[in-house]
PDB file of C-alpha atoms in Angstrom:
ATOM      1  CA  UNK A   1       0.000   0.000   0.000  1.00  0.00           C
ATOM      2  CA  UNK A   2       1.523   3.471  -1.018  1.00  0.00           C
ATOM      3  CA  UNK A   3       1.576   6.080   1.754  1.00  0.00           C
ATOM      4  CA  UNK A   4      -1.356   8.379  -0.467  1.00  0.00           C
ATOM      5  CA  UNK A   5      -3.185   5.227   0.152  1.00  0.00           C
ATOM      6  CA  UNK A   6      -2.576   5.074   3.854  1.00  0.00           C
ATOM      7  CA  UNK A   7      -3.131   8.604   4.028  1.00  0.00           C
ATOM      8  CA  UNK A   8      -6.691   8.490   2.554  1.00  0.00           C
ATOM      9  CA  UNK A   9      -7.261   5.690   4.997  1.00  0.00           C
ATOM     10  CA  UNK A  10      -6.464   7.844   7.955  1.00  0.00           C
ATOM     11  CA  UNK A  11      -8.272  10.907   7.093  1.00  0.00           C
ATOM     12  CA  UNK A  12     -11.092   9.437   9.038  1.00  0.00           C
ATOM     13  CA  UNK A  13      -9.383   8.082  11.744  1.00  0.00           C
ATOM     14  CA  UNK A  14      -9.867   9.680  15.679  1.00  0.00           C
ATOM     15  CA  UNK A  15      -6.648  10.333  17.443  1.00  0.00           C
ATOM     16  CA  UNK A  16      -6.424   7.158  20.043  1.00  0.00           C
ATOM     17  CA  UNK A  17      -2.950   8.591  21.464  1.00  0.00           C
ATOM     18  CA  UNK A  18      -1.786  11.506  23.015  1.00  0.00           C
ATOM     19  CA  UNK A  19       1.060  12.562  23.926  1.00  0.00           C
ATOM     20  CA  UNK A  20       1.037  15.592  26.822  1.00  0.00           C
ATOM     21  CA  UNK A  21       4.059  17.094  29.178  1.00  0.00           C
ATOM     22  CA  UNK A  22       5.395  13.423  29.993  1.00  0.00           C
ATOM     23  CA  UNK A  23       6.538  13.091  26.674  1.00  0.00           C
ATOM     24  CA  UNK A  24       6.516  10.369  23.967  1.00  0.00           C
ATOM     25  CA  UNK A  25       8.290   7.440  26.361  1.00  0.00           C
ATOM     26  CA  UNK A  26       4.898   7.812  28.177  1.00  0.00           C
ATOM     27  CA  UNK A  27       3.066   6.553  25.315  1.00  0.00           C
ATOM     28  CA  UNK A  28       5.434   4.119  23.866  1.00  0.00           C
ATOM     29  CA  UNK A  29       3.796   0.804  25.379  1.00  0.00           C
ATOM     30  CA  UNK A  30       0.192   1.612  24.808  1.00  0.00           C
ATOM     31  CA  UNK A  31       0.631   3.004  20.861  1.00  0.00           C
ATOM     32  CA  UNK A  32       3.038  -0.643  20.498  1.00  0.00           C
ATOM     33  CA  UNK A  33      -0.176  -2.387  21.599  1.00  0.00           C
ATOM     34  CA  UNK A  34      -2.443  -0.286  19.019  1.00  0.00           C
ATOM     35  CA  UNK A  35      -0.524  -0.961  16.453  1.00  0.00           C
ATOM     36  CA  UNK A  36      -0.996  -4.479  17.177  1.00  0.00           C
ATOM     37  CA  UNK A  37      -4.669  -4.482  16.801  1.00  0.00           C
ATOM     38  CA  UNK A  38      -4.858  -2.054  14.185  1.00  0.00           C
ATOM     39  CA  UNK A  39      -2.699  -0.466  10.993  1.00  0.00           C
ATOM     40  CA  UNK A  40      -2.913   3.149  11.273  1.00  0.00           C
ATOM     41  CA  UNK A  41      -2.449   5.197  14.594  1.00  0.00           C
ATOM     42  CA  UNK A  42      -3.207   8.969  15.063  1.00  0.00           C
ATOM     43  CA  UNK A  43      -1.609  10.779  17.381  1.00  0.00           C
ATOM     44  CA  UNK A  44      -1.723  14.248  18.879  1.00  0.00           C
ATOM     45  CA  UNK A  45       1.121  15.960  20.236  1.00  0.00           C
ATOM     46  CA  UNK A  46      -0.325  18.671  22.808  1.00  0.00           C
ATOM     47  CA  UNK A  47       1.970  22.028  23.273  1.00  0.00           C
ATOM     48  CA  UNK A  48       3.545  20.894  26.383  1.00  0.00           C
ATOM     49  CA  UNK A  49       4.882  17.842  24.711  1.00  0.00           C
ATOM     50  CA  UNK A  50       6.834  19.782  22.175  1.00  0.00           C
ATOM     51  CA  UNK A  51       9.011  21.750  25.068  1.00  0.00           C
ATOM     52  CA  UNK A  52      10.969  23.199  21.914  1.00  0.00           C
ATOM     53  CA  UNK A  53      10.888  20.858  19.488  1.00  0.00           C
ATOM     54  CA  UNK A  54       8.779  20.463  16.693  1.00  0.00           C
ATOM     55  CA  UNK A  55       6.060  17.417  15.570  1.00  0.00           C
ATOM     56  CA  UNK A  56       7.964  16.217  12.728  1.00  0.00           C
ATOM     57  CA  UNK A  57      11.245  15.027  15.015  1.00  0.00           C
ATOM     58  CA  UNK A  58       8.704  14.156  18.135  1.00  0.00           C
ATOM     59  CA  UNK A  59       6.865  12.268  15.747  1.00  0.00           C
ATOM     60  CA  UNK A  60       9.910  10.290  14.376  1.00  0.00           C
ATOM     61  CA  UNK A  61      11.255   9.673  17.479  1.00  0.00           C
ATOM     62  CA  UNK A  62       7.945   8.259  18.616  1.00  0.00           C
ATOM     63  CA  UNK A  63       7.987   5.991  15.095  1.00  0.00           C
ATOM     64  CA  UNK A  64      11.176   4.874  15.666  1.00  0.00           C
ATOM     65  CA  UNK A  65      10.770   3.860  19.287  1.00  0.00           C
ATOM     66  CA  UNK A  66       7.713   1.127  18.050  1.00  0.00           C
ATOM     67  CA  UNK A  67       9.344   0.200  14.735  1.00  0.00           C
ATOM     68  CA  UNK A  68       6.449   1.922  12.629  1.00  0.00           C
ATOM     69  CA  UNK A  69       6.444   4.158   9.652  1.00  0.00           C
ATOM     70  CA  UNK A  70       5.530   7.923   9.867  1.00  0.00           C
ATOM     71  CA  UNK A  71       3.483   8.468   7.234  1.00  0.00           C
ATOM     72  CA  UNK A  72       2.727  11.739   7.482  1.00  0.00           C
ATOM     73  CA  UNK A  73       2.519  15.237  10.106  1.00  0.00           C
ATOM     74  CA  UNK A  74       0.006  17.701  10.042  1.00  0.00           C
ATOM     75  CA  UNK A  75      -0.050  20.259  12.616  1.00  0.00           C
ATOM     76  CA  UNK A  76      -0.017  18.753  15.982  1.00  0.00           C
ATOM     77  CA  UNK A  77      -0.750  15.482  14.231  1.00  0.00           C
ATOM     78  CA  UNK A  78       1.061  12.439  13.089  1.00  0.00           C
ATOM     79  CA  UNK A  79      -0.245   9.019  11.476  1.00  0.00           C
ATOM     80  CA  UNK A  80       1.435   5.996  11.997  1.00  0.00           C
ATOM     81  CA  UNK A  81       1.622   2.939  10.279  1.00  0.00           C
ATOM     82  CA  UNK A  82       3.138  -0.610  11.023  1.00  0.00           C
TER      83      UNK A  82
END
């Protein structure tokens, strides 16, 4: 499946994750288990996550950490895919 593909697959997806002021290793365990069940993961990056740095590297970091793809960022936003 191409990433357009994937990314017209999560247009209607609701954000399941979010990562707040504890940062992305908060998350890590719960979006590995999501992306058990399911293909596609959104997840929203509140302000106090970002404590200077911007979605794109959170957003990789977070991908790397669960051995997903990022398939895309928008905004405060980032799908993932495994």
């Amino acid at each position: 499946m191409t990433d357009q593909d994937l990314r017209k697959q999560a247009h209607d997806l609701d954000v399941t994750v979010w990562v707040g002021k504890k940062g992305v290793s908060a998350v890590v365990d719960e979006l590995d288990d999501q992306l058990k069940d399911r293909d596609l993961v959104k997840v929203k990056f509140h302000r106090s996550a970002q404590a200077g740095t911007d979605v794109d590297e959170l957003a990789a970091d977070l991908a790397e950490r669960v051995s997903a793809d990022l398939i895309e960022t928008r905004g405060h936003t980032a799908v993932l895919h495994r």
